[in-house]
């Protein structure tokens, strides 16, 4: 299954939280290619967010292995990997709440070592793309609605132009019109720019545009449909 | 760079928390600044006194040994205690020691004049009671215990100084501005005080005549059987008149006529008397001091005469050369009846309040630093816990642990720098008043034990501390302020460059300490846990 086109490859990946009794992930095998949209569906608590966290390099698998290209994440500098190669839209957004939307994005660009000349302008443009205007961009995250925060989180995930985009319920707080706009962005990123987009979702709209659908059940992952 | 700007923004964002931390840091720094300033100034003062006192050597009779000597030589139930004598040439020769930086010498002797009137000369005293007969007064001043070697002389209305120019150097005495006054350039020349000159109509160029009673120290083994009170006694080519003292002991004295040419008149800023309590007697009045050269004065003396008070102060190149100097002096012939010492006791007494002040502030500083550090660490721990999520987000965004730590450290450093400036300013302002209060207390605490047992043991002169005495009676030589043996009760505070460097180091240390605490925390925080816990 692991071909050279695979961006991320999982080999029998298992994971258990330190203080948990059972495994959050059990021997997960999967492969993610560039230029495709993947969705992962499954019940609450089945391990979807845990899988995304491992793909994002927030921790390493307790068993098995995750390869980025041909390199094991265990051997990579996972800070750099997160900063440059991966863009994550966390389920809880994980934005710096007491600073502005635009500063969140600029900081992310700073951390990734972005060479962008005018980072602030770039951030405004990016925020405009997900429907955040300049005035909203200058507001503190705490003073934004859930949907606005979600869109800032999406913008931040894209800000350093990563190869892989991991999104955990990225449209859960959005109205259907905005959701369509976001989906268009994801689709374009995958199909036009050749990025690998992995989305955890319950949204029918997203599964509809997905190239591959995985189902997560009690820590086990199974491929349900491929186009 | 963005770490720095981000840190600055964080500082402004969390004003409440940061003001709390800064208040603590400020208090630590301000109190440490005060303590450090006082401590460093105290050290400087102590060091200064130490080098001054412990490099000033004095040679003085070893009273223990003198007493032992007297006891062993006691015959027929009579104990006669004799002060040992050092010949002036010997005393002056010690100045050649390699261990010395320099030495100072001056001498004085009590004198009378049958042609002059002294200031405050008492009416019932005949002017120039002359060569003392049996009725001649016994010198009013006596040595420790008042029982050692009386010498008999005239009223001693004048004090003739040789080589005593210190007051001219320190500016308390100066030649009057009459165009002709000059310091003595040759032997047998002298200066007189303005007051004495006016009283007696002395002008520059005049010759004044003095009589000096020289007393011969009769050796213990001298056989004086057959001699009676008033007899002549010839020895060393000099003729002395014998006087029988209270316990049948003979004293031998002779009168030396001195003629001195006045080369100048001096103006004296010092008070006429050392203090209010002095009896208003000519002998104690500084205006009756006649100043000539050391050689002139020493030339009056013949072998074994004991009433010229020669004071030589030796200044060591460094305090630890005392042993070298003593070895030199012993080799040169200094008898072991003399002690070679630095004036540690005076030094101790003077600096006692400062030493106390130093230890108080040092203890205080350590307590403040330890307590402050503990509070700061606790505060940092709380702050870090509050910022756990923020740290998790930064780590999730790919910021390395070291950079997160650097950011937090930068915040602390900037806060510390601000507190440093404020603390230095406030501390520097507060240091002087605090010192004033503390040192006054310490000086008062140190003062009561000034009255030593058995009367004043210090030699009369308050000027040079190292006093060497020839002859038994310690004369009140009154060479100026006698008050500088008091414990220090004032200290001028100054912020030195050292102090600033030290406080910067301490501040850096504090910032680093709490920085390390945060770093060790960050290392334990795994972003996945922080972020998942929040979800
Ligand atoms: N920090 C943690 N410590 C211990 N157990 C955890 C931790 N985070 C999650 N778990 C457990 O791991 C399992 C998988 O959780 P995960 O968050 O991956 O589920 P999920 O599929 O994302 O659910 P949801 O759809 O509700 O977001 C759950 O049983 C959860 O209770
Ligand atoms: Mg989840």
mmCIF file with all atom_site columns, C-alpha atoms in Angstrom, chain A residues 21-170:
data_model
loop_
_atom_site.group_PDB
_atom_site.id
_atom_site.type_symbol
_atom_site.label_atom_id
_atom_site.label_alt_id
_atom_site.label_comp_id
_atom_site.label_asym_id
_atom_site.label_entity_id
_atom_site.label_seq_id
_atom_site.pdbx_PDB_ins_code
_atom_site.Cartn_x
_atom_site.Cartn_y
_atom_site.Cartn_z
_atom_site.occupancy
_atom_site.B_iso_or_equiv
_atom_site.pdbx_formal_charge
_atom_site.auth_seq_id
_atom_site.auth_comp_id
_atom_site.auth_asym_id
_atom_site.auth_atom_id
_atom_site.pdbx_PDB_model_num
ATOM 1   C CA . UNK A 1 21  ? -7.007  2.026  30.322 1.00 0.00 ? 21  UNK A CA 1
ATOM 2   C CA . UNK A 1 22  ? -7.684  1.148  26.712 1.00 0.00 ? 22  UNK A CA 1
ATOM 3   C CA . UNK A 1 23  ? -6.046  2.000  23.434 1.00 0.00 ? 23  UNK A CA 1
ATOM 4   C CA . UNK A 1 24  ? -7.277  5.119  21.648 1.00 0.00 ? 24  UNK A CA 1
ATOM 5   C CA . UNK A 1 25  ? -5.834  3.717  18.404 1.00 0.00 ? 25  UNK A CA 1
ATOM 6   C CA . UNK A 1 26  ? -5.331  0.048  17.519 1.00 0.00 ? 26  UNK A CA 1
ATOM 7   C CA . UNK A 1 27  ? -3.015  -1.115 14.746 1.00 0.00 ? 27  UNK A CA 1
ATOM 8   C CA . UNK A 1 28  ? -4.143  1.551  12.305 1.00 0.00 ? 28  UNK A CA 1
ATOM 9   C CA . UNK A 1 29  ? -2.995  1.118  8.691  1.00 0.00 ? 29  UNK A CA 1
ATOM 10  C CA . UNK A 1 30  ? -3.615  3.883  6.195  1.00 0.00 ? 30  UNK A CA 1
ATOM 11  C CA . UNK A 1 31  ? -2.017  5.826  3.371  1.00 0.00 ? 31  UNK A CA 1
ATOM 12  C CA . UNK A 1 32  ? -2.639  9.440  2.358  1.00 0.00 ? 32  UNK A CA 1
ATOM 13  C CA . UNK A 1 33  ? -1.642  10.759 -1.043 1.00 0.00 ? 33  UNK A CA 1
ATOM 14  C CA . UNK A 1 34  ? -1.031  14.249 -2.284 1.00 0.00 ? 34  UNK A CA 1
ATOM 15  C CA . UNK A 1 35  ? -3.819  15.922 -4.259 1.00 0.00 ? 35  UNK A CA 1
ATOM 16  C CA . UNK A 1 36  ? -6.645  14.128 -2.532 1.00 0.00 ? 36  UNK A CA 1
ATOM 17  C CA . UNK A 1 37  ? -9.292  14.909 0.049  1.00 0.00 ? 37  UNK A CA 1
ATOM 18  C CA . UNK A 1 38  ? -9.787  12.316 2.776  1.00 0.00 ? 38  UNK A CA 1
ATOM 19  C CA . UNK A 1 39  ? -12.525 12.300 5.340  1.00 0.00 ? 39  UNK A CA 1
ATOM 20  C CA . UNK A 1 40  ? -12.623 10.311 8.540  1.00 0.00 ? 40  UNK A CA 1
ATOM 21  C CA . UNK A 1 41  ? -15.968 9.599  10.100 1.00 0.00 ? 41  UNK A CA 1
ATOM 22  C CA . UNK A 1 42  ? -16.880 7.770  13.275 1.00 0.00 ? 42  UNK A CA 1
ATOM 23  C CA . UNK A 1 43  ? -18.560 7.945  16.606 1.00 0.00 ? 43  UNK A CA 1
ATOM 24  C CA . UNK A 1 44  ? -17.610 10.329 19.317 1.00 0.00 ? 44  UNK A CA 1
ATOM 25  C CA . UNK A 1 45  ? -14.657 9.008  21.288 1.00 0.00 ? 45  UNK A CA 1
ATOM 26  C CA . UNK A 1 46  ? -13.666 6.547  18.577 1.00 0.00 ? 46  UNK A CA 1
ATOM 27  C CA . UNK A 1 47  ? -10.149 8.119  18.240 1.00 0.00 ? 47  UNK A CA 1
ATOM 28  C CA . UNK A 1 48  ? -10.438 10.506 15.291 1.00 0.00 ? 48  UNK A CA 1
ATOM 29  C CA . UNK A 1 49  ? -8.831  13.484 17.021 1.00 0.00 ? 49  UNK A CA 1
ATOM 30  C CA . UNK A 1 50  ? -6.142  11.221 18.436 1.00 0.00 ? 50  UNK A CA 1
ATOM 31  C CA . UNK A 1 51  ? -5.258  10.044 14.951 1.00 0.00 ? 51  UNK A CA 1
ATOM 32  C CA . UNK A 1 52  ? -5.005  13.635 13.695 1.00 0.00 ? 52  UNK A CA 1
ATOM 33  C CA . UNK A 1 53  ? -2.779  14.540 16.660 1.00 0.00 ? 53  UNK A CA 1
ATOM 34  C CA . UNK A 1 54  ? -0.366  11.763 15.770 1.00 0.00 ? 54  UNK A CA 1
ATOM 35  C CA . UNK A 1 55  ? -0.418  12.735 12.098 1.00 0.00 ? 55  UNK A CA 1
ATOM 36  C CA . UNK A 1 56  ? 0.357   16.281 13.242 1.00 0.00 ? 56  UNK A CA 1
ATOM 37  C CA . UNK A 1 57  ? 3.364   14.997 15.160 1.00 0.00 ? 57  UNK A CA 1
ATOM 38  C CA . UNK A 1 58  ? 2.096   16.180 18.532 1.00 0.00 ? 58  UNK A CA 1
ATOM 39  C CA . UNK A 1 59  ? 3.197   12.828 19.892 1.00 0.00 ? 59  UNK A CA 1
ATOM 40  C CA . UNK A 1 60  ? 4.628   9.614  18.511 1.00 0.00 ? 60  UNK A CA 1
ATOM 41  C CA . UNK A 1 61  ? 2.836   6.301  18.100 1.00 0.00 ? 61  UNK A CA 1
ATOM 42  C CA . UNK A 1 62  ? 3.336   3.865  20.963 1.00 0.00 ? 62  UNK A CA 1
ATOM 43  C CA . UNK A 1 63  ? 3.283   1.037  18.489 1.00 0.00 ? 63  UNK A CA 1
ATOM 44  C CA . UNK A 1 64  ? 3.813   0.994  14.737 1.00 0.00 ? 64  UNK A CA 1
ATOM 45  C CA . UNK A 1 65  ? 5.074   3.872  12.683 1.00 0.00 ? 65  UNK A CA 1
ATOM 46  C CA . UNK A 1 66  ? 4.017   6.954  10.762 1.00 0.00 ? 66  UNK A CA 1
ATOM 47  C CA . UNK A 1 67  ? 6.031   7.897  7.697  1.00 0.00 ? 67  UNK A CA 1
ATOM 48  C CA . UNK A 1 68  ? 6.131   11.379 6.211  1.00 0.00 ? 68  UNK A CA 1
ATOM 49  C CA . UNK A 1 69  ? 7.262   10.645 2.707  1.00 0.00 ? 69  UNK A CA 1
ATOM 50  C CA . UNK A 1 70  ? 9.834   7.993  3.508  1.00 0.00 ? 70  UNK A CA 1
ATOM 51  C CA . UNK A 1 71  ? 10.925  9.306  6.878  1.00 0.00 ? 71  UNK A CA 1
ATOM 52  C CA . UNK A 1 72  ? 9.544   8.121  10.177 1.00 0.00 ? 72  UNK A CA 1
ATOM 53  C CA . UNK A 1 73  ? 8.081   10.888 12.280 1.00 0.00 ? 73  UNK A CA 1
ATOM 54  C CA . UNK A 1 74  ? 10.104  9.497  15.150 1.00 0.00 ? 74  UNK A CA 1
ATOM 55  C CA . UNK A 1 75  ? 13.270  10.571 13.393 1.00 0.00 ? 75  UNK A CA 1
ATOM 56  C CA . UNK A 1 76  ? 12.046  13.943 12.211 1.00 0.00 ? 76  UNK A CA 1
ATOM 57  C CA . UNK A 1 77  ? 12.275  17.173 14.117 1.00 0.00 ? 77  UNK A CA 1
ATOM 58  C CA . UNK A 1 78  ? 8.575   17.191 14.816 1.00 0.00 ? 78  UNK A CA 1
ATOM 59  C CA . UNK A 1 79  ? 8.579   20.879 15.825 1.00 0.00 ? 79  UNK A CA 1
ATOM 60  C CA . UNK A 1 80  ? 9.843   21.796 12.373 1.00 0.00 ? 80  UNK A CA 1
ATOM 61  C CA . UNK A 1 81  ? 7.489   19.276 10.814 1.00 0.00 ? 81  UNK A CA 1
ATOM 62  C CA . UNK A 1 82  ? 4.520   20.934 12.506 1.00 0.00 ? 82  UNK A CA 1
ATOM 63  C CA . UNK A 1 83  ? 5.764   24.394 11.744 1.00 0.00 ? 83  UNK A CA 1
ATOM 64  C CA . UNK A 1 84  ? 6.384   23.824 8.014  1.00 0.00 ? 84  UNK A CA 1
ATOM 65  C CA . UNK A 1 85  ? 4.749   20.714 6.632  1.00 0.00 ? 85  UNK A CA 1
ATOM 66  C CA . UNK A 1 86  ? 1.496   20.435 8.490  1.00 0.00 ? 86  UNK A CA 1
ATOM 67  C CA . UNK A 1 87  ? -1.442  22.756 8.919  1.00 0.00 ? 87  UNK A CA 1
ATOM 68  C CA . UNK A 1 88  ? -3.899  21.773 11.631 1.00 0.00 ? 88  UNK A CA 1
ATOM 69  C CA . UNK A 1 89  ? -7.425  22.991 12.300 1.00 0.00 ? 89  UNK A CA 1
ATOM 70  C CA . UNK A 1 90  ? -7.992  21.716 15.826 1.00 0.00 ? 90  UNK A CA 1
ATOM 71  C CA . UNK A 1 91  ? -11.395 20.671 17.027 1.00 0.00 ? 91  UNK A CA 1
ATOM 72  C CA . UNK A 1 92  ? -11.118 23.289 19.808 1.00 0.00 ? 92  UNK A CA 1
ATOM 73  C CA . UNK A 1 93  ? -9.401  25.730 17.410 1.00 0.00 ? 93  UNK A CA 1
ATOM 74  C CA . UNK A 1 94  ? -6.421  26.218 19.758 1.00 0.00 ? 94  UNK A CA 1
ATOM 75  C CA . UNK A 1 95  ? -5.931  29.856 18.940 1.00 0.00 ? 95  UNK A CA 1
ATOM 76  C CA . UNK A 1 96  ? -4.113  32.300 21.193 1.00 0.00 ? 96  UNK A CA 1
ATOM 77  C CA . UNK A 1 97  ? -7.232  33.752 22.735 1.00 0.00 ? 97  UNK A CA 1
ATOM 78  C CA . UNK A 1 98  ? -6.026  37.040 24.142 1.00 0.00 ? 98  UNK A CA 1
ATOM 79  C CA . UNK A 1 99  ? -4.531  38.320 20.931 1.00 0.00 ? 99  UNK A CA 1
ATOM 80  C CA . UNK A 1 100 ? -5.997  39.265 17.573 1.00 0.00 ? 100 UNK A CA 1
ATOM 81  C CA . UNK A 1 101 ? -6.837  36.992 14.678 1.00 0.00 ? 101 UNK A CA 1
ATOM 82  C CA . UNK A 1 102 ? -4.233  38.593 12.465 1.00 0.00 ? 102 UNK A CA 1
ATOM 83  C CA . UNK A 1 103 ? -1.505  38.229 15.112 1.00 0.00 ? 103 UNK A CA 1
ATOM 84  C CA . UNK A 1 104 ? -2.298  34.539 15.489 1.00 0.00 ? 104 UNK A CA 1
ATOM 85  C CA . UNK A 1 105 ? -1.646  34.095 11.818 1.00 0.00 ? 105 UNK A CA 1
ATOM 86  C CA . UNK A 1 106 ? 1.454   36.259 11.671 1.00 0.00 ? 106 UNK A CA 1
ATOM 87  C CA . UNK A 1 107 ? 2.904   34.371 14.633 1.00 0.00 ? 107 UNK A CA 1
ATOM 88  C CA . UNK A 1 108 ? 2.286   31.066 12.890 1.00 0.00 ? 108 UNK A CA 1
ATOM 89  C CA . UNK A 1 109 ? 4.119   32.405 9.841  1.00 0.00 ? 109 UNK A CA 1
ATOM 90  C CA . UNK A 1 110 ? 6.949   33.618 12.036 1.00 0.00 ? 110 UNK A CA 1
ATOM 91  C CA . UNK A 1 111 ? 7.328   30.206 13.656 1.00 0.00 ? 111 UNK A CA 1
ATOM 92  C CA . UNK A 1 112 ? 7.417   28.477 10.280 1.00 0.00 ? 112 UNK A CA 1
ATOM 93  C CA . UNK A 1 113 ? 10.118  30.894 9.130  1.00 0.00 ? 113 UNK A CA 1
ATOM 94  C CA . UNK A 1 114 ? 7.961   32.300 6.352  1.00 0.00 ? 114 UNK A CA 1
ATOM 95  C CA . UNK A 1 115 ? 9.818   34.471 3.846  1.00 0.00 ? 115 UNK A CA 1
ATOM 96  C CA . UNK A 1 116 ? 6.694   36.482 3.068  1.00 0.00 ? 116 UNK A CA 1
ATOM 97  C CA . UNK A 1 117 ? 7.629   40.175 2.834  1.00 0.00 ? 117 UNK A CA 1
ATOM 98  C CA . UNK A 1 118 ? 4.437   41.622 4.268  1.00 0.00 ? 118 UNK A CA 1
ATOM 99  C CA . UNK A 1 119 ? 3.128   39.007 6.633  1.00 0.00 ? 119 UNK A CA 1
ATOM 100 C CA . UNK A 1 120 ? 0.372   41.173 7.967  1.00 0.00 ? 120 UNK A CA 1
ATOM 101 C CA . UNK A 1 121 ? -1.038  41.917 4.522  1.00 0.00 ? 121 UNK A CA 1
ATOM 102 C CA . UNK A 1 122 ? -0.759  38.240 3.628  1.00 0.00 ? 122 UNK A CA 1
ATOM 103 C CA . UNK A 1 123 ? -2.689  37.400 6.810  1.00 0.00 ? 123 UNK A CA 1
ATOM 104 C CA . UNK A 1 124 ? -5.445  39.913 5.975  1.00 0.00 ? 124 UNK A CA 1
ATOM 105 C CA . UNK A 1 125 ? -5.786  38.453 2.502  1.00 0.00 ? 125 UNK A CA 1
ATOM 106 C CA . UNK A 1 126 ? -5.948  34.922 3.833  1.00 0.00 ? 126 UNK A CA 1
ATOM 107 C CA . UNK A 1 127 ? -8.543  35.907 6.449  1.00 0.00 ? 127 UNK A CA 1
ATOM 108 C CA . UNK A 1 128 ? -10.598 37.623 3.745  1.00 0.00 ? 128 UNK A CA 1
ATOM 109 C CA . UNK A 1 129 ? -10.589 34.357 1.799  1.00 0.00 ? 129 UNK A CA 1
ATOM 110 C CA . UNK A 1 130 ? -12.282 32.547 4.706  1.00 0.00 ? 130 UNK A CA 1
ATOM 111 C CA . UNK A 1 131 ? -14.692 35.430 5.198  1.00 0.00 ? 131 UNK A CA 1
ATOM 112 C CA . UNK A 1 132 ? -13.042 37.444 7.965  1.00 0.00 ? 132 UNK A CA 1
ATOM 113 C CA . UNK A 1 133 ? -12.902 41.156 7.255  1.00 0.00 ? 133 UNK A CA 1
ATOM 114 C CA . UNK A 1 134 ? -10.218 43.553 8.432  1.00 0.00 ? 134 UNK A CA 1
ATOM 115 C CA . UNK A 1 135 ? -12.206 44.822 11.394 1.00 0.00 ? 135 UNK A CA 1
ATOM 116 C CA . UNK A 1 136 ? -12.869 41.295 12.680 1.00 0.00 ? 136 UNK A CA 1
ATOM 117 C CA . UNK A 1 137 ? -9.223  40.393 12.048 1.00 0.00 ? 137 UNK A CA 1
ATOM 118 C CA . UNK A 1 138 ? -8.152  43.109 14.468 1.00 0.00 ? 138 UNK A CA 1
ATOM 119 C CA . UNK A 1 139 ? -10.353 41.811 17.253 1.00 0.00 ? 139 UNK A CA 1
ATOM 120 C CA . UNK A 1 140 ? -9.149  39.528 20.001 1.00 0.00 ? 140 UNK A CA 1
ATOM 121 C CA . UNK A 1 141 ? -10.047 35.882 19.493 1.00 0.00 ? 141 UNK A CA 1
ATOM 122 C CA . UNK A 1 142 ? -12.071 35.951 22.737 1.00 0.00 ? 142 UNK A CA 1
ATOM 123 C CA . UNK A 1 143 ? -14.359 38.496 21.135 1.00 0.00 ? 143 UNK A CA 1
ATOM 124 C CA . UNK A 1 144 ? -15.079 36.396 18.050 1.00 0.00 ? 144 UNK A CA 1
ATOM 125 C CA . UNK A 1 145 ? -18.001 34.028 17.546 1.00 0.00 ? 145 UNK A CA 1
ATOM 126 C CA . UNK A 1 146 ? -17.414 30.273 17.348 1.00 0.00 ? 146 UNK A CA 1
ATOM 127 C CA . UNK A 1 147 ? -17.769 30.303 13.579 1.00 0.00 ? 147 UNK A CA 1
ATOM 128 C CA . UNK A 1 148 ? -15.381 33.220 13.229 1.00 0.00 ? 148 UNK A CA 1
ATOM 129 C CA . UNK A 1 149 ? -12.845 31.484 15.433 1.00 0.00 ? 149 UNK A CA 1
ATOM 130 C CA . UNK A 1 150 ? -13.166 28.371 13.330 1.00 0.00 ? 150 UNK A CA 1
ATOM 131 C CA . UNK A 1 151 ? -12.425 30.336 10.176 1.00 0.00 ? 151 UNK A CA 1
ATOM 132 C CA . UNK A 1 152 ? -9.397  32.002 11.798 1.00 0.00 ? 152 UNK A CA 1
ATOM 133 C CA . UNK A 1 153 ? -8.171  28.513 12.733 1.00 0.00 ? 153 UNK A CA 1
ATOM 134 C CA . UNK A 1 154 ? -8.557  27.423 9.110  1.00 0.00 ? 154 UNK A CA 1
ATOM 135 C CA . UNK A 1 155 ? -6.695  30.497 7.886  1.00 0.00 ? 155 UNK A CA 1
ATOM 136 C CA . UNK A 1 156 ? -3.900  29.821 10.326 1.00 0.00 ? 156 UNK A CA 1
ATOM 137 C CA . UNK A 1 157 ? -3.628  26.193 9.149  1.00 0.00 ? 157 UNK A CA 1
ATOM 138 C CA . UNK A 1 158 ? -3.104  27.454 5.629  1.00 0.00 ? 158 UNK A CA 1
ATOM 139 C CA . UNK A 1 159 ? -0.893  30.426 6.444  1.00 0.00 ? 159 UNK A CA 1
ATOM 140 C CA . UNK A 1 160 ? 2.467   28.698 6.028  1.00 0.00 ? 160 UNK A CA 1
ATOM 141 C CA . UNK A 1 161 ? 1.373   26.787 2.904  1.00 0.00 ? 161 UNK A CA 1
ATOM 142 C CA . UNK A 1 162 ? 1.797   23.282 4.300  1.00 0.00 ? 162 UNK A CA 1
ATOM 143 C CA . UNK A 1 163 ? 1.746   20.078 2.216  1.00 0.00 ? 163 UNK A CA 1
ATOM 144 C CA . UNK A 1 164 ? -0.730  18.409 4.517  1.00 0.00 ? 164 UNK A CA 1
ATOM 145 C CA . UNK A 1 165 ? -3.869  19.936 5.961  1.00 0.00 ? 165 UNK A CA 1
ATOM 146 C CA . UNK A 1 166 ? -5.443  18.210 8.956  1.00 0.00 ? 166 UNK A CA 1
ATOM 147 C CA . UNK A 1 167 ? -8.851  19.517 9.961  1.00 0.00 ? 167 UNK A CA 1
ATOM 148 C CA . UNK A 1 168 ? -10.968 18.319 12.887 1.00 0.00 ? 168 UNK A CA 1
ATOM 149 C CA . UNK A 1 169 ? -14.628 19.169 12.344 1.00 0.00 ? 169 UNK A CA 1
ATOM 150 C CA . UNK A 1 170 ? -13.675 22.373 10.485 1.00 0.00 ? 170 UNK A CA 1
#
